[in-house]
CSV table of C-alpha atoms in Angstrom, one decimal:
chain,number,residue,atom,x,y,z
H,149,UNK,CA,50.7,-4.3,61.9
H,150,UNK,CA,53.4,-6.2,64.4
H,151,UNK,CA,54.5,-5.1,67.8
H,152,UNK,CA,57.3,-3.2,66.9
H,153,UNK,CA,55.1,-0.4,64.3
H,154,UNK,CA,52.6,-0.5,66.9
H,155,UNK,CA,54.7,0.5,69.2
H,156,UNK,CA,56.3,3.2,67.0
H,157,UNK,CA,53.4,4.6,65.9
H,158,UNK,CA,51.9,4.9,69.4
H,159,UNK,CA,54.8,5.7,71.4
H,160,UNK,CA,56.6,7.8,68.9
H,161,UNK,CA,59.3,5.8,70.2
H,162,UNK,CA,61.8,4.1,67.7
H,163,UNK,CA,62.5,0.7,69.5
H,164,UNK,CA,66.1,-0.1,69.1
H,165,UNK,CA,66.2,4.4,70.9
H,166,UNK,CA,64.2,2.8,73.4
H,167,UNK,CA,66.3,-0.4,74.2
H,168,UNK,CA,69.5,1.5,74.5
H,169,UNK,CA,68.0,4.0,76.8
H,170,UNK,CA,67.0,0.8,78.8
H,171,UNK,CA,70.3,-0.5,78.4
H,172,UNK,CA,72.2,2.5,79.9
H,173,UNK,CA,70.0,2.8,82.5
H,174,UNK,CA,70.7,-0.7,83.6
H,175,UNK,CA,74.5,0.0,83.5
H,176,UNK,CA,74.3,3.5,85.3
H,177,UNK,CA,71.7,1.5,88.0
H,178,UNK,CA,74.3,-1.4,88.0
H,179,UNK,CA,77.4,0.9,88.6
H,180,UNK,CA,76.2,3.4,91.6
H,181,UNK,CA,75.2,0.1,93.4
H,182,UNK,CA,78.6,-1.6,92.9
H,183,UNK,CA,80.1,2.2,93.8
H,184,UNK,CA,78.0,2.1,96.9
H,185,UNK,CA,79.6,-1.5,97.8
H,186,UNK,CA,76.1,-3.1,97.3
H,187,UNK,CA,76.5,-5.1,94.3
H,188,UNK,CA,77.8,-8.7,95.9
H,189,UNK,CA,76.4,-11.3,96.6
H,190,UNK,CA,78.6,-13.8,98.4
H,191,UNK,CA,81.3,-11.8,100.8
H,192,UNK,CA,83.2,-15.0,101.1
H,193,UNK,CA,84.7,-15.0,97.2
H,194,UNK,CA,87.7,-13.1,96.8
H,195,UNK,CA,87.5,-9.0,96.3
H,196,UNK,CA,87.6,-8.3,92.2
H,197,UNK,CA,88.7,-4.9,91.0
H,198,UNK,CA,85.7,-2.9,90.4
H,199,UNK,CA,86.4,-3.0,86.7
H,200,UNK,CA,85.7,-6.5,86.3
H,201,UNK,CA,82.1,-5.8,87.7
H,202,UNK,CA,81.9,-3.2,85.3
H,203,UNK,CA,83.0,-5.4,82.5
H,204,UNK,CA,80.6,-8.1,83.2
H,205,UNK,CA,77.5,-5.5,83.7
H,206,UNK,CA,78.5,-4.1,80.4
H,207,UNK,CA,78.4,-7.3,78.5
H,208,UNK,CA,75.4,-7.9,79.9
H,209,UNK,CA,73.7,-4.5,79.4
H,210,UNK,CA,74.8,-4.2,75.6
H,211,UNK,CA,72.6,-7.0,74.1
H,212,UNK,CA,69.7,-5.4,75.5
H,213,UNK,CA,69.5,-3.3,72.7
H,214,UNK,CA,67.7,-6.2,70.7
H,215,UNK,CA,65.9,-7.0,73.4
H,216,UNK,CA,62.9,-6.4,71.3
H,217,UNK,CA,64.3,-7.3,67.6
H,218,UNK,CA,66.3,-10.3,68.6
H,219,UNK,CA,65.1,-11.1,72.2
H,220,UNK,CA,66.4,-14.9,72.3
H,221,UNK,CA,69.6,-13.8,71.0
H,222,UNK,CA,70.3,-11.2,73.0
H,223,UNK,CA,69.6,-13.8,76.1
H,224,UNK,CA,71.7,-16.3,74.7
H,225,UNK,CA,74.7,-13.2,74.7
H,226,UNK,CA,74.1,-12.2,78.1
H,227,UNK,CA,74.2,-15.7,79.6
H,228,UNK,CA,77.9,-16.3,79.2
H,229,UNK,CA,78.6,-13.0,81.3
H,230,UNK,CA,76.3,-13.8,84.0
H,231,UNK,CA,77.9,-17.5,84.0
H,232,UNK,CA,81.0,-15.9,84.5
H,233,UNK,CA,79.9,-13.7,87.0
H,234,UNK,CA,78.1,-16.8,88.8
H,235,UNK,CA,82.1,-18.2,88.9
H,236,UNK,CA,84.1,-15.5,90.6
H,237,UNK,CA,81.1,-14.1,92.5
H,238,UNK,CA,77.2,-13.4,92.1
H,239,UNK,CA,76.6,-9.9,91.5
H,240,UNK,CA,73.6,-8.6,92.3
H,241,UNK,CA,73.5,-5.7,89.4
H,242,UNK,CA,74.4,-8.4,86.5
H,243,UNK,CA,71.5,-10.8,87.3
H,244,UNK,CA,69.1,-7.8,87.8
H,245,UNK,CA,69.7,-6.5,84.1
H,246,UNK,CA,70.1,-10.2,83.1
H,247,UNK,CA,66.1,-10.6,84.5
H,248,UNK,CA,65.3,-8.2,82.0
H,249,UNK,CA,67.2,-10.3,79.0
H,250,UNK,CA,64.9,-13.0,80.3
H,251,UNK,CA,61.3,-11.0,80.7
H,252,UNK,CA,62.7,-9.3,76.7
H,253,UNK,CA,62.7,-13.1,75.8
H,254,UNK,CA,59.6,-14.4,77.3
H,255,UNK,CA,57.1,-10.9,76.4
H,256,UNK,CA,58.9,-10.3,72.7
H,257,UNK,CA,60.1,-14.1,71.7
H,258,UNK,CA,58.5,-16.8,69.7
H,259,UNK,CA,55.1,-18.6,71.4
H,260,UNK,CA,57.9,-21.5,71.6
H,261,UNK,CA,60.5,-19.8,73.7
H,262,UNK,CA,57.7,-17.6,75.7
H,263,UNK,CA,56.6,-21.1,77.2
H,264,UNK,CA,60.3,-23.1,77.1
H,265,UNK,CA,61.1,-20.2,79.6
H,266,UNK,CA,58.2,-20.0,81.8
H,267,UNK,CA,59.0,-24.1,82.8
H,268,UNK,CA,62.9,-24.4,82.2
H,269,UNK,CA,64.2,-22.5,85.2
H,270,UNK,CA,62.0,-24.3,88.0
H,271,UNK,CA,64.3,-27.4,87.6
H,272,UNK,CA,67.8,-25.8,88.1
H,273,UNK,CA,66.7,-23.1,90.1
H,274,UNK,CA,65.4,-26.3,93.1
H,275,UNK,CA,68.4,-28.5,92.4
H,276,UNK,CA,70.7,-25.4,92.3
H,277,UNK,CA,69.3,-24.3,96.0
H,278,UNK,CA,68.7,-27.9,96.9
H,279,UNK,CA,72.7,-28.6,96.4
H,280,UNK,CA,73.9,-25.3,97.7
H,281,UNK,CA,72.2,-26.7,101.1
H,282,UNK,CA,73.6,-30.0,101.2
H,283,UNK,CA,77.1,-28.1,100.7
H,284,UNK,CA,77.1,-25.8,103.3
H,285,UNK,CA,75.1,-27.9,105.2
H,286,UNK,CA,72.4,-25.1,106.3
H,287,UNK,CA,68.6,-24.9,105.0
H,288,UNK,CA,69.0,-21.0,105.2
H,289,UNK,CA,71.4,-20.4,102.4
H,290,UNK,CA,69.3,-22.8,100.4
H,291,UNK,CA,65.9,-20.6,100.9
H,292,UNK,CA,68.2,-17.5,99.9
H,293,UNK,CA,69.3,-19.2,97.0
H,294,UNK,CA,65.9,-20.0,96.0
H,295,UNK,CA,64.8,-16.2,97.1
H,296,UNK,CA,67.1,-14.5,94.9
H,297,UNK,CA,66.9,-16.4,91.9
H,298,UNK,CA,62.7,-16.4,92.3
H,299,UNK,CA,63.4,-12.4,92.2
H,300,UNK,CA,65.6,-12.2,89.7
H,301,UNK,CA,64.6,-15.2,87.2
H,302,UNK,CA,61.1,-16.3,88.3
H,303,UNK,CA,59.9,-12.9,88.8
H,304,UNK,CA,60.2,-11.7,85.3
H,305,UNK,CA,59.6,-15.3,83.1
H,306,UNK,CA,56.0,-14.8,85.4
H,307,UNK,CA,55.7,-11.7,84.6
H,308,UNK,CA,56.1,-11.3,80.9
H,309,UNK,CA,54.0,-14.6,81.1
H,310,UNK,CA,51.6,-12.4,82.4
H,311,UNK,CA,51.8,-9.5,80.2
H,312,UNK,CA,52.2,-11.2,76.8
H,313,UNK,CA,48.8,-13.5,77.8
H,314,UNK,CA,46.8,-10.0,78.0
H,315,UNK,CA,48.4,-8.9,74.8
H,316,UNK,CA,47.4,-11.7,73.3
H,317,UNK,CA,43.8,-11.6,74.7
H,318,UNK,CA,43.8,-8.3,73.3
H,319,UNK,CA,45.2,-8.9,69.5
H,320,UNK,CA,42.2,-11.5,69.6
H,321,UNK,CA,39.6,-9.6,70.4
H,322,UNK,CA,41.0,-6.5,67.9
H,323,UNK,CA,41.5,-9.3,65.2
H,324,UNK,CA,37.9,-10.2,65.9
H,325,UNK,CA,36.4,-6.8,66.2
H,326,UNK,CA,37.9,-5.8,62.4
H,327,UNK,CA,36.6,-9.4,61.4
H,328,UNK,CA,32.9,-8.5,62.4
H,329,UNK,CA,34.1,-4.8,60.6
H,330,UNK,CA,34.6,-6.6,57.5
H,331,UNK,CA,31.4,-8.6,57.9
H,332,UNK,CA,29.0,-5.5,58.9
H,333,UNK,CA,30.4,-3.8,55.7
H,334,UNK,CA,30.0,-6.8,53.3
H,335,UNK,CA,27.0,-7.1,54.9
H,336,UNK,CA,25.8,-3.2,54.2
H,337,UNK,CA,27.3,-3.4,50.5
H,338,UNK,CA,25.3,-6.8,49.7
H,339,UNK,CA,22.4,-4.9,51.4
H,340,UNK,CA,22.7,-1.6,49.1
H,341,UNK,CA,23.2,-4.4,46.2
H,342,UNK,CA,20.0,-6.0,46.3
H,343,UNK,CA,18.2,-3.1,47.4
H,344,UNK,CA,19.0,-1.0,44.2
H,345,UNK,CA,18.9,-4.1,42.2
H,346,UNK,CA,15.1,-4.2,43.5
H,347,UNK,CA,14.7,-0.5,42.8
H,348,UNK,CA,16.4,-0.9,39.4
H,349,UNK,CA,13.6,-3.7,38.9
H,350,UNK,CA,10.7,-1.5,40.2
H,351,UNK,CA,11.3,1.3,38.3
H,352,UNK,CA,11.4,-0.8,34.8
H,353,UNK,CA,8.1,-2.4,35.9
H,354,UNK,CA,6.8,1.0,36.7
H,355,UNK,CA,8.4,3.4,34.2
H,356,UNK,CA,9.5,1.1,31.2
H,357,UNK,CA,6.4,-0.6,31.0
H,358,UNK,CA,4.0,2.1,31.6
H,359,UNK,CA,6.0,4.6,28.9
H,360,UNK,CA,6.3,1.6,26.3
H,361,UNK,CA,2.5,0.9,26.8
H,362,UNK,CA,1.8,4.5,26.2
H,363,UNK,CA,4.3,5.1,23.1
H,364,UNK,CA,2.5,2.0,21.4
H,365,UNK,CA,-1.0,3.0,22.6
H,366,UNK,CA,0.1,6.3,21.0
H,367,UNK,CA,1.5,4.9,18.2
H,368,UNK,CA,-1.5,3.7,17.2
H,369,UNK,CA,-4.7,6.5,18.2
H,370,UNK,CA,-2.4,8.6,15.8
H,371,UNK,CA,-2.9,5.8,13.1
H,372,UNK,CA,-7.0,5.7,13.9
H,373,UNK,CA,-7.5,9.1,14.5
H,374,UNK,CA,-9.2,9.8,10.6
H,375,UNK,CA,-10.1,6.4,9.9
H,376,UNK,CA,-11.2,5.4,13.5
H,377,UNK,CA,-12.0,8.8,16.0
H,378,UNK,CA,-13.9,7.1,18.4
H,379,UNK,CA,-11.3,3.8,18.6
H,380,UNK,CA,-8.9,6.5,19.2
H,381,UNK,CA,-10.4,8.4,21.5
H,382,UNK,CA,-10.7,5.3,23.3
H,383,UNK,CA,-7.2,4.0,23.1
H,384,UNK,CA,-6.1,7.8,24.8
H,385,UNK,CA,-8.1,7.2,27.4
H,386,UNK,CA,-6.5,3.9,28.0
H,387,UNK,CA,-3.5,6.5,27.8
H,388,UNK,CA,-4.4,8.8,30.7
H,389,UNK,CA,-5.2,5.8,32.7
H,390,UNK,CA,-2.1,4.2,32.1
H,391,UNK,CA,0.1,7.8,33.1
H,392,UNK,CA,-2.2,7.9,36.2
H,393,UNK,CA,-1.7,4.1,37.1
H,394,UNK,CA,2.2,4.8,36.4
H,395,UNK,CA,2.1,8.3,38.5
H,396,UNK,CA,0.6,6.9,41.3
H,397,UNK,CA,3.2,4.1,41.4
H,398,UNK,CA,6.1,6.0,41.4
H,399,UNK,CA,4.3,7.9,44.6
H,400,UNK,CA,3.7,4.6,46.2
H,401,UNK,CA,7.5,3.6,45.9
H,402,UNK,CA,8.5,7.3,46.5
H,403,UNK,CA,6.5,6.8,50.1
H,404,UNK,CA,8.1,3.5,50.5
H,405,UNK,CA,11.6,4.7,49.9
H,406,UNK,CA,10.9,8.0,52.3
H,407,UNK,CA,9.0,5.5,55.0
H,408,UNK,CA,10.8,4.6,58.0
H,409,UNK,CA,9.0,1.2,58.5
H,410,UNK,CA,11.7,-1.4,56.9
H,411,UNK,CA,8.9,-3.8,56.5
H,412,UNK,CA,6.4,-2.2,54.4
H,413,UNK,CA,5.7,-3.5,51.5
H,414,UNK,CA,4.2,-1.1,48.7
H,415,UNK,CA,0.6,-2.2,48.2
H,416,UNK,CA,0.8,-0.7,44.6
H,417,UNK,CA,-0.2,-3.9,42.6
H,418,UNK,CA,-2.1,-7.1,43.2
H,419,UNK,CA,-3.7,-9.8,41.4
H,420,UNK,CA,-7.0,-8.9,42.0
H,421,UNK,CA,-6.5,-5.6,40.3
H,422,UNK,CA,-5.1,-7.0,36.6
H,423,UNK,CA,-8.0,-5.1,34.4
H,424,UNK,CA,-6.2,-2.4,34.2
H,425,UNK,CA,-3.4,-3.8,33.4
H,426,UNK,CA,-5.4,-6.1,30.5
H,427,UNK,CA,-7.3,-2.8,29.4
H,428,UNK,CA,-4.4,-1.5,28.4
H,429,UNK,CA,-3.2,-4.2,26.3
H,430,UNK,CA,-6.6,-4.5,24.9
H,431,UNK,CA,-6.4,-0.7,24.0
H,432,UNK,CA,-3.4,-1.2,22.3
H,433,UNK,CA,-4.5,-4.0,20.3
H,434,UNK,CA,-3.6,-7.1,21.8
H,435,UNK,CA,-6.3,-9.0,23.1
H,436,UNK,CA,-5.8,-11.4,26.3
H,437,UNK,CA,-8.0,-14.1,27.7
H,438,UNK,CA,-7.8,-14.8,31.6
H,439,UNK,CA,-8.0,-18.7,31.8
H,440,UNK,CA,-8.4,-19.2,36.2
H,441,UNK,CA,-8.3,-17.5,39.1
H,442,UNK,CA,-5.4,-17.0,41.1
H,443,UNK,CA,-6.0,-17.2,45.1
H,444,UNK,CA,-7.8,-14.4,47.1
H,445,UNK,CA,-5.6,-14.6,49.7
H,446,UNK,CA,-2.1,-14.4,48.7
H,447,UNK,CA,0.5,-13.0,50.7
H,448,UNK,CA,1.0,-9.7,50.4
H,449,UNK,CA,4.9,-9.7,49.1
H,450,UNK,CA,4.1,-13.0,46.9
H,451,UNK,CA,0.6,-10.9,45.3
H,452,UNK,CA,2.9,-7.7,44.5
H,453,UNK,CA,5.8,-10.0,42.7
H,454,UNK,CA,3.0,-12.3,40.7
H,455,UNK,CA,1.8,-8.8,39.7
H,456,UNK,CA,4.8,-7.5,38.4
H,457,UNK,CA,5.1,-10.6,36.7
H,458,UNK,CA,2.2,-10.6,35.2
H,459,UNK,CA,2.5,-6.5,33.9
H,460,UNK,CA,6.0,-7.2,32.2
H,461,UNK,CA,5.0,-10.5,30.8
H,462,UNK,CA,2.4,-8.4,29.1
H,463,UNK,CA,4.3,-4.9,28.2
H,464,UNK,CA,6.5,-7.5,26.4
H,465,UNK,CA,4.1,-9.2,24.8
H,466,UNK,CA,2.6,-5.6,23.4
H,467,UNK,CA,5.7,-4.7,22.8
H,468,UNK,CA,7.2,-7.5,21.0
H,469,UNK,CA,4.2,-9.1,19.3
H,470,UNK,CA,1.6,-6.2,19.0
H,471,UNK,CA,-1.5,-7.5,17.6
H,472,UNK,CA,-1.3,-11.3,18.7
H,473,UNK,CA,-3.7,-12.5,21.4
H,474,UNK,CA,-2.0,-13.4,24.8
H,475,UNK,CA,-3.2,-16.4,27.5
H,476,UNK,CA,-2.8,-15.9,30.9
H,477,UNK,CA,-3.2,-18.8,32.9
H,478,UNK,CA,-3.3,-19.6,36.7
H,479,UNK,CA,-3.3,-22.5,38.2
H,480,UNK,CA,-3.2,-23.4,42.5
H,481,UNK,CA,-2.0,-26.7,43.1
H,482,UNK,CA,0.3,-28.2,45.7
H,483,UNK,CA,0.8,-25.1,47.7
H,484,UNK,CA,2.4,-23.0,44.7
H,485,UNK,CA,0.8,-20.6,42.4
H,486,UNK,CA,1.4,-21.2,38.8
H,487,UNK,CA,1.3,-18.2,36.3
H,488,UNK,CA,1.2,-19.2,32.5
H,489,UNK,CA,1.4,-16.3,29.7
H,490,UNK,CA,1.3,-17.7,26.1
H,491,UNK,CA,1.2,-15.5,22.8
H,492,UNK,CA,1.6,-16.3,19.0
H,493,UNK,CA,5.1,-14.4,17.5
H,494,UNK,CA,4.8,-15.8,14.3
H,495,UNK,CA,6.8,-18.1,12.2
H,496,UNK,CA,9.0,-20.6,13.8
H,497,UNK,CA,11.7,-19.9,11.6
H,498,UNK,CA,12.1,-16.4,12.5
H,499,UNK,CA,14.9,-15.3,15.6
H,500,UNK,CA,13.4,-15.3,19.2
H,501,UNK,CA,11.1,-11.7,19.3
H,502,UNK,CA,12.2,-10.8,22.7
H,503,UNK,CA,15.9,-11.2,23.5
H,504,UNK,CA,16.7,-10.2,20.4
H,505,UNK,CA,15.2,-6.6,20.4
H,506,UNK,CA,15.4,-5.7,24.0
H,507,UNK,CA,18.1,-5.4,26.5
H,508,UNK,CA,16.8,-8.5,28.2
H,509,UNK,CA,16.2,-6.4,31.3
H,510,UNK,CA,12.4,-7.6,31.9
H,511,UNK,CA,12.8,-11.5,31.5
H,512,UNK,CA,15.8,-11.1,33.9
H,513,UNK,CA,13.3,-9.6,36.1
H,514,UNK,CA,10.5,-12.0,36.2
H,515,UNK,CA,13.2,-14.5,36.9
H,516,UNK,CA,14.7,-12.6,40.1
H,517,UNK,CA,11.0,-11.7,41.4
H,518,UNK,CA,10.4,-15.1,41.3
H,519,UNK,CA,13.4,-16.6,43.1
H,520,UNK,CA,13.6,-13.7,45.4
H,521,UNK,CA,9.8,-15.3,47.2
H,522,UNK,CA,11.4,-19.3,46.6
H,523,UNK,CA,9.6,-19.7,43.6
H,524,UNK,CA,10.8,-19.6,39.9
H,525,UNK,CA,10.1,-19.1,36.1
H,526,UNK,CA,11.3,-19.7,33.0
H,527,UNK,CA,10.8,-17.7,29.4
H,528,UNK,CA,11.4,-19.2,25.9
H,529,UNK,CA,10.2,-20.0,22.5
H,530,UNK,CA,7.9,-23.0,22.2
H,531,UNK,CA,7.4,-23.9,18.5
H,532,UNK,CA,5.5,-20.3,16.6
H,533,UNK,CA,4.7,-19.3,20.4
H,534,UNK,CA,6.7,-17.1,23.3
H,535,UNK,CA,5.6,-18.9,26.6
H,536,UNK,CA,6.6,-18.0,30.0
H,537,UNK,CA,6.2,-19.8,32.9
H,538,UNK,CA,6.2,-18.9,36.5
H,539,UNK,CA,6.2,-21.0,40.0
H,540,UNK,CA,5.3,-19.0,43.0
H,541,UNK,CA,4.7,-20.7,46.7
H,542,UNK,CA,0.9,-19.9,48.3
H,543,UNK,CA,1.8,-21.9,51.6
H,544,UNK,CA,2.6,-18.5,53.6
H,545,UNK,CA,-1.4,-17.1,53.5
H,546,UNK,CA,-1.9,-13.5,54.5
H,547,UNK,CA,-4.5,-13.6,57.5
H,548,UNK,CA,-5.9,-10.4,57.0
């Protein structure tokens, strides 16, 4: 928004209205002076009718309605008057209204004119008294020389000088307040971005693994239930521990969303509790062997996303290759954990198991767990097996 709007929508004052009104109020100021025989300057020039006063004032008045849309033009249109007036007698009602032409100029001009205007007068305003002195040959009409023109040219160059430096100070600091606006609310948007991307990736550990576990699981007590009772029996028990496991997750993040500390972490999930989380595969028919240990004392955000890692890597692996053993390897070695999970899908000939039948959601999450802690991993076929590999860093200890 530039000056002029501002000022329209603020002042609920169209400018060009404005202008005029200051226009005629300069002539009707101008005029009861020179009626009142106070308008001259020098009483040494010879009288003028009071028409030509008139004349002049009015030429000088009427640019000033674009003192605010063409300031430097309407300056340059009210300096021939006032030179004319300077020639057959100073006036003091022309170079009053001709001030303002000059403060229009310097507050509503170009940065280039503002600061031509504030220097160019100093120059012919001292030589201009400086020779008026050595002419009449008396320092007094020099120092009223320099008085009047300081009041009616100095004065307002100064003073728009002065007011257009605030405005300016203010436009900044508006300019920079929206700025940091901007910046708070791309701020809050990335903020609610990764924050639902997290929940989105939260509730697919939590519900999409624990409900796939459970429809496979279920899939197959109903297949052993005549031929096999006690199997089954045992594989829906691995069911109601699975629902359980998966209810009391969904409380632990329903307490973490509800929980005014922003830096708990939900302590639903760490390495040291993975039998469950093996039971259930085992109950479902795949079998998995544990090759390592991973560190006791991981930090707490690192233990929660290896975790996760390691329950999706496995609800894909039931999912995806039910029936194959799975390896899960971990490794500590130069300050990073390393998470290995290896299972047979069958033929190397045959399409990739995982991409290909799923949305992809779960390998896209093992790979933004892992970079969200400055670690990494990477998923892909490796000959007749599906490996995935995971980098996590262990420097950061928890003390407790």
């Amino acid at each position: 928004m530039d000056n002029r709007e501002s000022e329209i929508r603020v002042g609920f004052v169209n400018p060009r209205y404005n202008s005029l009104l200051v226009a005629l109020a300069y002539f009707a100021g101008g005029s009861l002076l020179y009626a009142l025989d106070l308008g001259v300057l020098v009483e040494d020039r010879p009288p003028q009718p009071l028409w030509v006063w008139l004349v002049l004032l009015a030429c000088v008045c009427a640019p000033m309605t674009m003192r605010r849309t063409r300031p430097l033009l309407a300056l340059l249109l009210g300096t021939v008057p006032v030179l004319v007036d300077l020639v057959v007698g100073p006036s003091l009602p022309v170079w009053i209204a001709y001030g303002d032409l000059l403060y229009a100029a310097t507050l509503f001009g170009s940065a280039r004119t503002s600061r031509f205007l504030e220097r160019a007068p100093l120059v012919p305003i001292v030589f201009g008294a400086v020779a008026l002195g050595v002419y009449f040959g008396e320092l007094r009409i020099a120092v009223w020389a320099v008085s009047i023109a300081a009041l009616v040219i100095v004065v307002p160059i100064w003073w728009a000088r002065s007011v257009r430096t605030h405005r300016d100070a203010a436009e900044i600091e508006r300019a920079r307040a929206e700025a940091l606006s901007r910046v708070a609310e791309l701020d809050r948007r990335a903020a609610i971005t990764t924050e639902r991307q997290r929940l989105a990736r939260d509730l697919h550990d939590v519900v999409a693994g624990h409900l796939s576990s459970i429809a496979i699981q279920s899939e197959a007590a109903l297949r052993l239930r005549d031929s096999d009772p006690d199997r089954a029996l045992t594989v829906l028990e691995s069911v109601r521990s699975g629902s359980v496991a998966a209810l009391q997750e969904m409380q632990s993040m329903v307490r973490l969303l509800r929980s005014d500390d922003t830096d708990e972490i939900t302590t639903a999930g760490r390495l040291a509790d993975l039998e469950p989380l093996t039971a259930s595969a085992r109950a479902a028919g795949t079998s998995v062997r544990i090759d390592g240990r991973p560190p006791a004392d991981l930090d707490a955000e690192v233990d929660l996303t290896a975790y996760r890692i390691v329950q999706e890597t496995l609800t894909n692996a039931v999912k995806h290759a039910p029936g194959r053993p799975v390896t899960l390897r971990f490794d500590d070695a130069d300050g990073r954990l390393g998470i290995e999970v290896v299972n047979p899908i069958g033929d190397p000939d045959t399409p990739d198991p995982s991409p290909a039948r799923g949305a992809g959601h779960g390998l896209r999450n093992i790979a933004e767990r892992a970079a969200a802690v400055g670690g990494h991993a990477r998923s892909g076929r490796d000959g007749n097996e599906w490996r995935t590999y995971v980098q996590l860093p262990i420097a950061n200890r928890s003390t407790t």
